[in-house]
Amino acid sequence: MSDWERVEGEVAAIVSARPDEYDAVTRENLAELLRLIKETRRPAPFLAPGYWPTFRIVWEVKGSENLEIEVFDDRYEVYRSFDGRTDIWYEHHRPGEPLSAPFLSELPDPT
């Protein structure tokens, strides 16, 4: 199984566990971000459900071990953990909107 097949399986499992809770806009925000990650040849992430009907994205690659992005219907929340503190900021986003340069710079480097 490829990394991207694993990602697809993780998404399917998350949605199927709470099928009535993940709205179409949140799922499209996730799909758009995953397409960007894949098309720009960045490492495949790992996915988990958020507390809300959201998706948590993490990486196990050098330089991004402390990065988490939570996908909502109207934003991506970016978390970076450093020595006991966490920096959090929002990238307001709806499907089809452009992403900011600061957001793109948070993503792991292409492989």
Tab-separated table of N, CA, C and O in Angstrom:
chain	number	residue	atom	x	y	z
A	1	MET	N	0.849	-1.176	0.000
A	1	MET	CA	0.000	0.000	0.000
A	1	MET	C	0.894	1.239	0.000
A	1	MET	O	1.830	1.333	0.781
A	2	SER	N	0.574	2.176	-0.867
A	2	SER	CA	1.350	3.414	-0.922
A	2	SER	C	0.946	4.336	0.228
A	2	SER	O	-0.106	4.150	0.856
A	3	ASP	N	1.771	5.336	0.480
A	3	ASP	CA	1.449	6.320	1.516
A	3	ASP	C	0.123	7.011	1.214
A	3	ASP	O	-0.667	7.271	2.118
A	4	TRP	N	-0.117	7.324	-0.057
A	4	TRP	CA	-1.346	8.039	-0.412
A	4	TRP	C	-2.568	7.133	-0.340
A	4	TRP	O	-3.667	7.595	-0.011
A	5	GLU	N	-2.406	5.837	-0.575
A	5	GLU	CA	-3.512	4.898	-0.354
A	5	GLU	C	-3.836	4.826	1.138
A	5	GLU	O	-4.998	4.754	1.531
A	6	ARG	N	-2.791	4.856	1.983
A	6	ARG	CA	-3.004	4.884	3.432
A	6	ARG	C	-3.787	6.115	3.831
A	6	ARG	O	-4.739	6.047	4.610
A	7	VAL	N	-3.405	7.283	3.279
A	7	VAL	CA	-4.102	8.538	3.588
A	7	VAL	C	-5.584	8.412	3.212
A	7	VAL	O	-6.460	8.783	4.003
A	8	GLU	N	-5.866	7.909	2.033
A	8	GLU	CA	-7.263	7.736	1.601
A	8	GLU	C	-8.026	6.826	2.561
A	8	GLU	O	-9.181	7.092	2.894
A	9	GLY	N	-7.372	5.766	3.020
A	9	GLY	CA	-7.994	4.865	3.989
A	9	GLY	C	-8.264	5.539	5.322
A	9	GLY	O	-9.308	5.312	5.946
A	10	GLU	N	-7.325	6.381	5.761
A	10	GLU	CA	-7.518	7.108	7.018
A	10	GLU	C	-8.701	8.059	6.911
A	10	GLU	O	-9.527	8.137	7.826
A	11	VAL	N	-8.810	8.775	5.788
A	11	VAL	CA	-9.936	9.692	5.590
A	11	VAL	C	-11.249	8.910	5.619
A	11	VAL	O	-12.201	9.293	6.315
A	12	ALA	N	-11.305	7.811	4.881
A	12	ALA	CA	-12.528	7.009	4.825
A	12	ALA	C	-12.922	6.490	6.212
A	12	ALA	O	-14.105	6.519	6.582
A	13	ALA	N	-11.952	6.035	6.991
A	13	ALA	CA	-12.236	5.519	8.329
A	13	ALA	C	-12.749	6.616	9.258
A	13	ALA	O	-13.685	6.392	10.038
A	14	ILE	N	-12.162	7.805	9.157
A	14	ILE	CA	-12.587	8.923	10.005
A	14	ILE	C	-14.028	9.300	9.685
A	14	ILE	O	-14.859	9.457	10.584
A	15	VAL	N	-14.334	9.444	8.413
A	15	VAL	CA	-15.688	9.840	8.017
A	15	VAL	C	-16.697	8.745	8.362
A	15	VAL	O	-17.788	9.033	8.868
A	16	SER	N	-16.342	7.490	8.132
A	16	SER	CA	-17.295	6.405	8.382
A	16	SER	C	-17.597	6.231	9.872
A	16	SER	O	-18.659	5.728	10.236
A	17	ALA	N	-16.685	6.652	10.745
A	17	ALA	CA	-16.919	6.557	12.188
A	17	ALA	C	-17.967	7.566	12.658
A	17	ALA	O	-18.631	7.344	13.676
A	18	ARG	N	-18.127	8.680	11.922
A	18	ARG	CA	-19.088	9.732	12.276
A	18	ARG	C	-19.721	10.258	10.976
A	18	ARG	O	-19.585	11.427	10.641
A	19	PRO	N	-20.409	9.409	10.225
A	19	PRO	CA	-20.822	9.755	8.866
A	19	PRO	C	-21.758	10.960	8.751
A	19	PRO	O	-21.753	11.638	7.719
A	20	ASP	N	-22.527	11.231	9.757
A	20	ASP	CA	-23.472	12.354	9.675
A	20	ASP	C	-22.877	13.665	10.174
A	20	ASP	O	-23.555	14.690	10.154
A	21	GLU	N	-21.632	13.654	10.626
A	21	GLU	CA	-21.057	14.845	11.245
A	21	GLU	C	-20.120	15.639	10.356
A	21	GLU	O	-19.946	16.836	10.561
A	22	TYR	N	-19.491	15.002	9.379
A	22	TYR	CA	-18.521	15.695	8.529
A	22	TYR	C	-19.233	16.304	7.336
A	22	TYR	O	-19.651	15.597	6.424
A	23	ASP	N	-19.358	17.632	7.348
A	23	ASP	CA	-20.087	18.284	6.256
A	23	ASP	C	-19.246	18.351	4.986
A	23	ASP	O	-18.033	18.145	5.005
A	24	ALA	N	-19.916	18.634	3.890
A	24	ALA	CA	-19.267	18.632	2.577
A	24	ALA	C	-18.155	19.670	2.477
A	24	ALA	O	-17.133	19.417	1.840
A	25	VAL	N	-18.325	20.825	3.087
A	25	VAL	CA	-17.308	21.884	2.984
A	25	VAL	C	-16.042	21.476	3.731
A	25	VAL	O	-14.930	21.677	3.232
A	26	THR	N	-16.162	20.890	4.903
A	26	THR	CA	-14.988	20.433	5.650
A	26	THR	C	-14.265	19.349	4.860
A	26	THR	O	-13.029	19.371	4.737
A	27	ARG	N	-15.017	18.416	4.292
A	27	ARG	CA	-14.397	17.351	3.493
A	27	ARG	C	-13.705	17.921	2.262
A	27	ARG	O	-12.620	17.472	1.883
A	28	GLU	N	-14.297	18.937	1.629
A	28	GLU	CA	-13.662	19.538	0.446
A	28	GLU	C	-12.420	20.325	0.839
A	28	GLU	O	-11.422	20.314	0.121
A	29	ASN	N	-12.447	21.027	1.973
A	29	ASN	CA	-11.237	21.718	2.445
A	29	ASN	C	-10.112	20.711	2.656
A	29	ASN	O	-8.956	20.985	2.324
A	30	LEU	N	-10.442	19.550	3.219
A	30	LEU	CA	-9.434	18.511	3.407
A	30	LEU	C	-8.926	18.014	2.056
A	30	LEU	O	-7.716	17.934	1.836
A	31	ALA	N	-9.852	17.690	1.155
A	31	ALA	CA	-9.456	17.157	-0.157
A	31	ALA	C	-8.571	18.147	-0.903
A	31	ALA	O	-7.570	17.757	-1.523
A	32	GLU	N	-8.897	19.427	-0.818
A	32	GLU	CA	-8.104	20.455	-1.496
A	32	GLU	C	-6.690	20.522	-0.927
A	32	GLU	O	-5.713	20.599	-1.674
A	33	LEU	N	-6.567	20.477	0.400
A	33	LEU	CA	-5.249	20.532	1.024
A	33	LEU	C	-4.438	19.278	0.690
A	33	LEU	O	-3.252	19.372	0.357
A	34	LEU	N	-5.069	18.117	0.727
A	34	LEU	CA	-4.350	16.892	0.384
A	34	LEU	C	-3.897	16.894	-1.071
A	34	LEU	O	-2.791	16.442	-1.375
A	35	ARG	N	-4.733	17.415	-1.979
A	35	ARG	CA	-4.324	17.527	-3.393
A	35	ARG	C	-3.094	18.411	-3.523
A	35	ARG	O	-2.141	18.082	-4.227
A	36	LEU	N	-3.103	19.556	-2.831
A	36	LEU	CA	-1.962	20.469	-2.876
A	36	LEU	C	-0.696	19.772	-2.365
A	36	LEU	O	0.359	19.862	-2.993
A	37	ILE	N	-0.815	19.086	-1.247
A	37	ILE	CA	0.334	18.395	-0.670
A	37	ILE	C	0.878	17.363	-1.652
A	37	ILE	O	2.078	17.290	-1.894
A	38	LYS	N	-0.019	16.591	-2.233
A	38	LYS	CA	0.404	15.540	-3.170
A	38	LYS	C	0.979	16.143	-4.453
A	38	LYS	O	2.040	15.708	-4.920
A	39	GLU	N	0.297	17.125	-5.034
A	39	GLU	CA	0.743	17.715	-6.300
A	39	GLU	C	2.065	18.453	-6.174
A	39	GLU	O	2.814	18.568	-7.141
A	40	THR	N	2.367	18.964	-4.986
A	40	THR	CA	3.635	19.665	-4.779
A	40	THR	C	4.711	18.724	-4.234
A	40	THR	O	5.760	19.173	-3.789
A	41	ARG	N	4.412	17.430	-4.262
A	41	ARG	CA	5.365	16.372	-3.921
A	41	ARG	C	5.891	16.473	-2.487
A	41	ARG	O	7.051	16.193	-2.213
A	42	ARG	N	5.016	16.876	-1.598
A	42	ARG	CA	5.380	16.910	-0.176
A	42	ARG	C	5.078	15.543	0.434
A	42	ARG	O	4.294	14.778	-0.124
A	43	PRO	N	5.658	15.218	1.557
A	43	PRO	CA	5.413	13.913	2.166
A	43	PRO	C	3.941	13.732	2.539
A	43	PRO	O	3.272	14.676	2.969
A	44	ALA	N	3.463	12.510	2.377
A	44	ALA	CA	2.092	12.186	2.777
A	44	ALA	C	1.970	12.318	4.293
A	44	ALA	O	2.834	11.850	5.031
A	45	PRO	N	0.911	12.956	4.759
A	45	PRO	CA	0.719	13.102	6.202
A	45	PRO	C	-0.015	11.900	6.793
A	45	PRO	O	-0.385	10.963	6.072
A	46	PHE	N	-0.241	11.963	8.074
A	46	PHE	CA	-1.095	11.021	8.788
A	46	PHE	C	-2.323	11.802	9.238
A	46	PHE	O	-2.209	12.976	9.604
A	47	LEU	N	-3.489	11.152	9.213
A	47	LEU	CA	-4.728	11.828	9.587
A	47	LEU	C	-5.371	11.168	10.786
A	47	LEU	O	-5.260	9.951	10.974
A	48	ALA	N	-6.057	11.986	11.576
A	48	ALA	CA	-6.827	11.513	12.726
A	48	ALA	C	-8.039	12.436	12.853
A	48	ALA	O	-8.023	13.561	12.347
A	49	PRO	N	-9.074	11.967	13.529
A	49	PRO	CA	-10.224	12.840	13.730
A	49	PRO	C	-9.908	13.915	14.767
A	49	PRO	O	-9.139	13.682	15.700
A	50	GLY	N	-10.499	15.073	14.572
A	50	GLY	CA	-10.417	16.123	15.571
A	50	GLY	C	-11.515	15.938	16.604
A	50	GLY	O	-12.380	15.061	16.471
A	51	TYR	N	-11.503	16.767	17.625
A	51	TYR	CA	-12.557	16.723	18.644
A	51	TYR	C	-13.893	17.067	18.011
A	51	TYR	O	-14.898	16.406	18.226
A	52	TRP	N	-13.905	18.142	17.248
A	52	TRP	CA	-15.082	18.519	16.478
A	52	TRP	C	-15.104	17.622	15.249
A	52	TRP	O	-14.152	16.874	15.027
A	53	PRO	N	-16.107	17.716	14.410
A	53	PRO	CA	-16.014	16.954	13.152
A	53	PRO	C	-15.008	17.644	12.222
A	53	PRO	O	-15.357	18.351	11.274
A	54	THR	N	-13.748	17.492	12.579
A	54	THR	CA	-12.629	18.078	11.842
A	54	THR	C	-11.609	16.984	11.583
A	54	THR	O	-11.741	15.869	12.092
A	55	PHE	N	-10.597	17.317	10.810
A	55	PHE	CA	-9.525	16.378	10.506
A	55	PHE	C	-8.219	16.958	11.029
A	55	PHE	O	-7.932	18.132	10.813
A	56	ARG	N	-7.420	16.138	11.706
A	56	ARG	CA	-6.097	16.533	12.176
A	56	ARG	C	-5.064	15.909	11.255
A	56	ARG	O	-5.106	14.713	10.985
A	57	ILE	N	-4.135	16.733	10.800
A	57	ILE	CA	-3.082	16.281	9.894
A	57	ILE	C	-1.744	16.488	10.589
A	57	ILE	O	-1.472	17.568	11.119
A	58	VAL	N	-0.910	15.435	10.594
A	58	VAL	CA	0.429	15.513	11.186
A	58	VAL	C	1.419	14.829	10.253
A	58	VAL	O	1.035	14.045	9.383
A	59	TRP	N	2.681	15.137	10.453
A	59	TRP	CA	3.757	14.527	9.670
A	59	TRP	C	4.790	13.933	10.606
A	59	TRP	O	4.987	14.425	11.716
A	60	GLU	N	5.490	12.936	10.118
A	60	GLU	CA	6.606	12.338	10.832
A	60	GLU	C	7.863	12.502	9.982
A	60	GLU	O	8.549	11.537	9.683
A	61	VAL	N	8.128	13.744	9.581
A	61	VAL	CA	9.311	14.043	8.775
A	61	VAL	C	10.103	15.140	9.462
A	61	VAL	O	9.543	15.998	10.143
A	62	LYS	N	11.410	15.102	9.245
A	62	LYS	CA	12.296	16.077	9.871
A	62	LYS	C	11.839	17.502	9.550
A	62	LYS	O	11.573	17.835	8.408
A	63	GLY	N	11.746	18.325	10.578
A	63	GLY	CA	11.337	19.710	10.437
A	63	GLY	C	9.845	19.936	10.563
A	63	GLY	O	9.401	21.064	10.702
A	64	SER	N	9.075	18.863	10.546
A	64	SER	CA	7.616	19.006	10.659
A	64	SER	C	7.032	18.111	11.748
A	64	SER	O	5.814	17.958	11.825
A	65	GLU	N	7.883	17.546	12.589
A	65	GLU	CA	7.399	16.678	13.664
A	65	GLU	C	6.502	17.438	14.636
A	65	GLU	O	5.669	16.841	15.305
A	66	ASN	N	6.693	18.741	14.723
A	66	ASN	CA	5.936	19.556	15.655
A	66	ASN	C	4.788	20.312	14.978
A	66	ASN	O	4.199	21.212	15.565
A	67	LEU	N	4.450	19.946	13.739
A	67	LEU	CA	3.398	20.612	12.977
A	67	LEU	C	2.122	19.791	12.996
A	67	LEU	O	2.145	18.582	12.789
A	68	GLU	N	1.015	20.467	13.261
A	68	GLU	CA	-0.313	19.865	13.119
A	68	GLU	C	-1.208	20.896	12.454
A	68	GLU	O	-1.148	22.084	12.788
A	69	ILE	N	-2.018	20.433	11.520
A	69	ILE	CA	-3.015	21.295	10.884
A	69	ILE	C	-4.368	20.658	11.113
A	69	ILE	O	-4.551	19.465	10.837
A	70	GLU	N	-5.304	21.435	11.634
A	70	GLU	CA	-6.665	20.945	11.822
A	70	GLU	C	-7.544	21.601	10.769
A	70	GLU	O	-7.512	22.813	10.581
A	71	VAL	N	-8.321	20.774	10.072
A	71	VAL	CA	-9.134	21.228	8.950
A	71	VAL	C	-10.580	21.425	9.407
A	71	VAL	O	-11.223	20.479	9.873
A	72	PHE	N	-11.067	22.653	9.253
A	72	PHE	CA	-12.449	23.019	9.543
A	72	PHE	C	-13.137	23.393	8.234
A	72	PHE	O	-12.521	23.407	7.178
A	73	ASP	N	-14.394	23.789	8.319
A	73	ASP	CA	-15.125	24.189	7.113
A	73	ASP	C	-14.744	25.582	6.628
A	73	ASP	O	-14.933	25.905	5.460
A	74	ASP	N	-14.181	26.404	7.497
A	74	ASP	CA	-13.874	27.788	7.123
A	74	ASP	C	-12.422	28.185	7.361
A	74	ASP	O	-12.053	29.340	7.189
A	75	ARG	N	-11.581	27.216	7.787
A	75	ARG	CA	-10.192	27.565	8.094
A	75	ARG	C	-9.350	26.312	8.274
A	75	ARG	O	-9.865	25.209	8.459
A	76	TYR	N	-8.051	26.564	8.240
A	76	TYR	CA	-7.054	25.585	8.668
A	76	TYR	C	-6.423	26.176	9.916
A	76	TYR	O	-5.983	27.326	9.907
A	77	GLU	N	-6.388	25.429	11.004
A	77	GLU	CA	-5.704	25.873	12.210
A	77	GLU	C	-4.320	25.241	12.202
A	77	GLU	O	-4.191	24.023	12.074
A	78	VAL	N	-3.312	26.074	12.342
A	78	VAL	CA	-1.925	25.628	12.290
A	78	VAL	C	-1.349	25.655	13.703
A	78	VAL	O	-1.405	26.687	14.376
A	79	TYR	N	-0.821	24.514	14.133
A	79	TYR	CA	-0.226	24.373	15.462
A	79	TYR	C	1.241	23.989	15.290
A	79	TYR	O	1.559	23.057	14.551
A	80	ARG	N	2.114	24.688	15.989
A	80	ARG	CA	3.538	24.332	16.068
A	80	ARG	C	3.904	24.279	17.538
A	80	ARG	O	3.745	25.260	18.262
A	81	SER	N	4.399	23.150	17.982
A	81	SER	CA	4.776	22.963	19.393
A	81	SER	C	6.277	23.144	19.556
A	81	SER	O	7.063	22.594	18.778
A	82	PHE	N	6.647	23.911	20.584
A	82	PHE	CA	8.052	24.194	20.879
A	82	PHE	C	8.259	24.157	22.383
A	82	PHE	O	7.663	24.941	23.098
A	83	ASP	N	9.084	23.266	22.876
A	83	ASP	CA	9.525	23.264	24.278
A	83	ASP	C	8.462	23.737	25.264
A	83	ASP	O	8.651	24.727	25.977
A	84	GLY	N	7.328	23.069	25.312
A	84	GLY	CA	6.308	23.396	26.304
A	84	GLY	C	5.332	24.481	25.897
A	84	GLY	O	4.445	24.824	26.679
A	85	ARG	N	5.448	25.040	24.724
A	85	ARG	CA	4.473	26.039	24.276
A	85	ARG	C	4.008	25.658	22.881
A	85	ARG	O	4.686	24.938	22.148
A	86	THR	N	2.850	26.150	22.515
A	86	THR	CA	2.298	25.883	21.193
A	86	THR	C	1.883	27.197	20.557
A	86	THR	O	1.141	27.979	21.159
A	87	ASP	N	2.376	27.446	19.346
A	87	ASP	CA	1.937	28.593	18.554
A	87	ASP	C	0.764	28.139	17.715
A	87	ASP	O	0.827	27.090	17.059
A	88	ILE	N	-0.317	28.919	17.721
A	88	ILE	CA	-1.528	28.584	16.968
A	88	ILE	C	-1.933	29.793	16.150
A	88	ILE	O	-1.943	30.921	16.656
A	89	TRP	N	-2.244	29.560	14.891
A	89	TRP	CA	-2.811	30.625	14.062
A	89	TRP	C	-3.752	30.014	13.042
A	89	TRP	O	-3.717	28.817	12.776
A	90	TYR	N	-4.643	30.851	12.494
A	90	TYR	CA	-5.658	30.390	11.550
A	90	TYR	C	-5.356	30.879	10.149
A	90	TYR	O	-4.964	32.034	9.955
A	91	GLU	N	-5.578	30.019	9.207
A	91	GLU	CA	-5.576	30.380	7.786
A	91	GLU	C	-7.036	30.272	7.358
A	91	GLU	O	-7.579	29.180	7.183
A	92	HIS	N	-7.713	31.413	7.261
A	92	HIS	CA	-9.113	31.389	6.835
A	92	HIS	C	-9.155	30.871	5.410
A	92	HIS	O	-8.398	31.326	4.541
A	93	HIS	N	-10.003	29.874	5.192
A	93	HIS	CA	-10.023	29.235	3.879
A	93	HIS	C	-11.352	28.546	3.633
A	93	HIS	O	-11.873	27.849	4.504
A	94	ARG	N	-11.869	28.762	2.443
A	94	ARG	CA	-13.024	28.030	1.917
A	94	ARG	C	-12.552	27.379	0.624
A	94	ARG	O	-11.630	27.881	-0.029
A	95	PRO	N	-13.140	26.258	0.240
A	95	PRO	CA	-12.708	25.597	-0.990
A	95	PRO	C	-12.649	26.561	-2.168
A	95	PRO	O	-13.539	27.388	-2.359
A	96	GLY	N	-11.554	26.461	-2.906
A	96	GLY	CA	-11.364	27.294	-4.089
A	96	GLY	C	-10.612	28.586	-3.843
A	96	GLY	O	-10.167	29.231	-4.784
A	97	GLU	N	-10.453	28.976	-2.589
A	97	GLU	CA	-9.727	30.211	-2.278
A	97	GLU	C	-8.227	29.954	-2.289
A	97	GLU	O	-7.778	28.842	-1.978
A	98	PRO	N	-7.441	30.981	-2.603
A	98	PRO	CA	-5.982	30.805	-2.575
A	98	PRO	C	-5.474	30.704	-1.136
A	98	PRO	O	-6.129	31.167	-0.203
A	99	LEU	N	-4.314	30.107	-1.001
A	99	LEU	CA	-3.666	29.996	0.305
A	99	LEU	C	-2.540	31.014	0.396
A	99	LEU	O	-1.889	31.323	-0.601
A	100	SER	N	-2.302	31.512	1.585
A	100	SER	CA	-1.280	32.529	1.790
A	100	SER	C	0.121	31.926	1.746
A	100	SER	O	0.318	30.735	2.014
A	101	ALA	N	1.091	32.779	1.455
A	101	ALA	CA	2.492	32.350	1.469
A	101	ALA	C	2.915	31.856	2.859
A	101	ALA	O	3.611	30.832	2.958
A	102	PRO	N	2.507	32.519	3.965
A	102	PRO	CA	2.892	31.988	5.287
A	102	PRO	C	2.343	30.580	5.536
A	102	PRO	O	3.031	29.739	6.114
A	103	PHE	N	1.124	30.312	5.092
A	103	PHE	CA	0.571	28.972	5.264
A	103	PHE	C	1.375	27.952	4.463
A	103	PHE	O	1.763	26.907	4.978
A	104	LEU	N	1.622	28.250	3.210
A	104	LEU	CA	2.373	27.338	2.351
A	104	LEU	C	3.768	27.068	2.907
A	104	LEU	O	4.290	25.954	2.793
A	105	SER	N	4.364	28.082	3.549
A	105	SER	CA	5.708	27.901	4.099
A	105	SER	C	5.726	26.980	5.321
A	105	SER	O	6.781	26.469	5.686
A	106	GLU	N	4.590	26.775	5.947
A	106	GLU	CA	4.510	25.865	7.098
A	106	GLU	C	4.553	24.404	6.670
A	106	GLU	O	4.964	23.541	7.441
A	107	LEU	N	4.123	24.103	5.455
A	107	LEU	CA	4.073	22.720	4.992
A	107	LEU	C	5.462	22.133	4.856
A	107	LEU	O	6.426	22.853	4.593
A	108	PRO	N	5.574	20.820	5.034
A	108	PRO	CA	6.878	20.191	4.862
A	108	PRO	C	7.429	20.449	3.461
A	108	PRO	O	6.670	20.625	2.500
A	109	ASP	N	8.748	20.468	3.355
A	109	ASP	CA	9.384	20.661	2.064
A	109	ASP	C	9.085	19.497	1.130
A	109	ASP	O	8.922	18.355	1.586
A	110	PRO	N	9.018	19.764	-0.168
A	110	PRO	CA	8.847	18.672	-1.133
A	110	PRO	C	9.984	17.667	-1.002
A	110	PRO	O	11.099	18.011	-0.623
A	111	THR	N	9.678	16.431	-1.343
A	111	THR	CA	10.694	15.363	-1.247
A	111	THR	C	11.409	15.197	-2.570
A	111	THR	O	10.982	15.603	-3.584
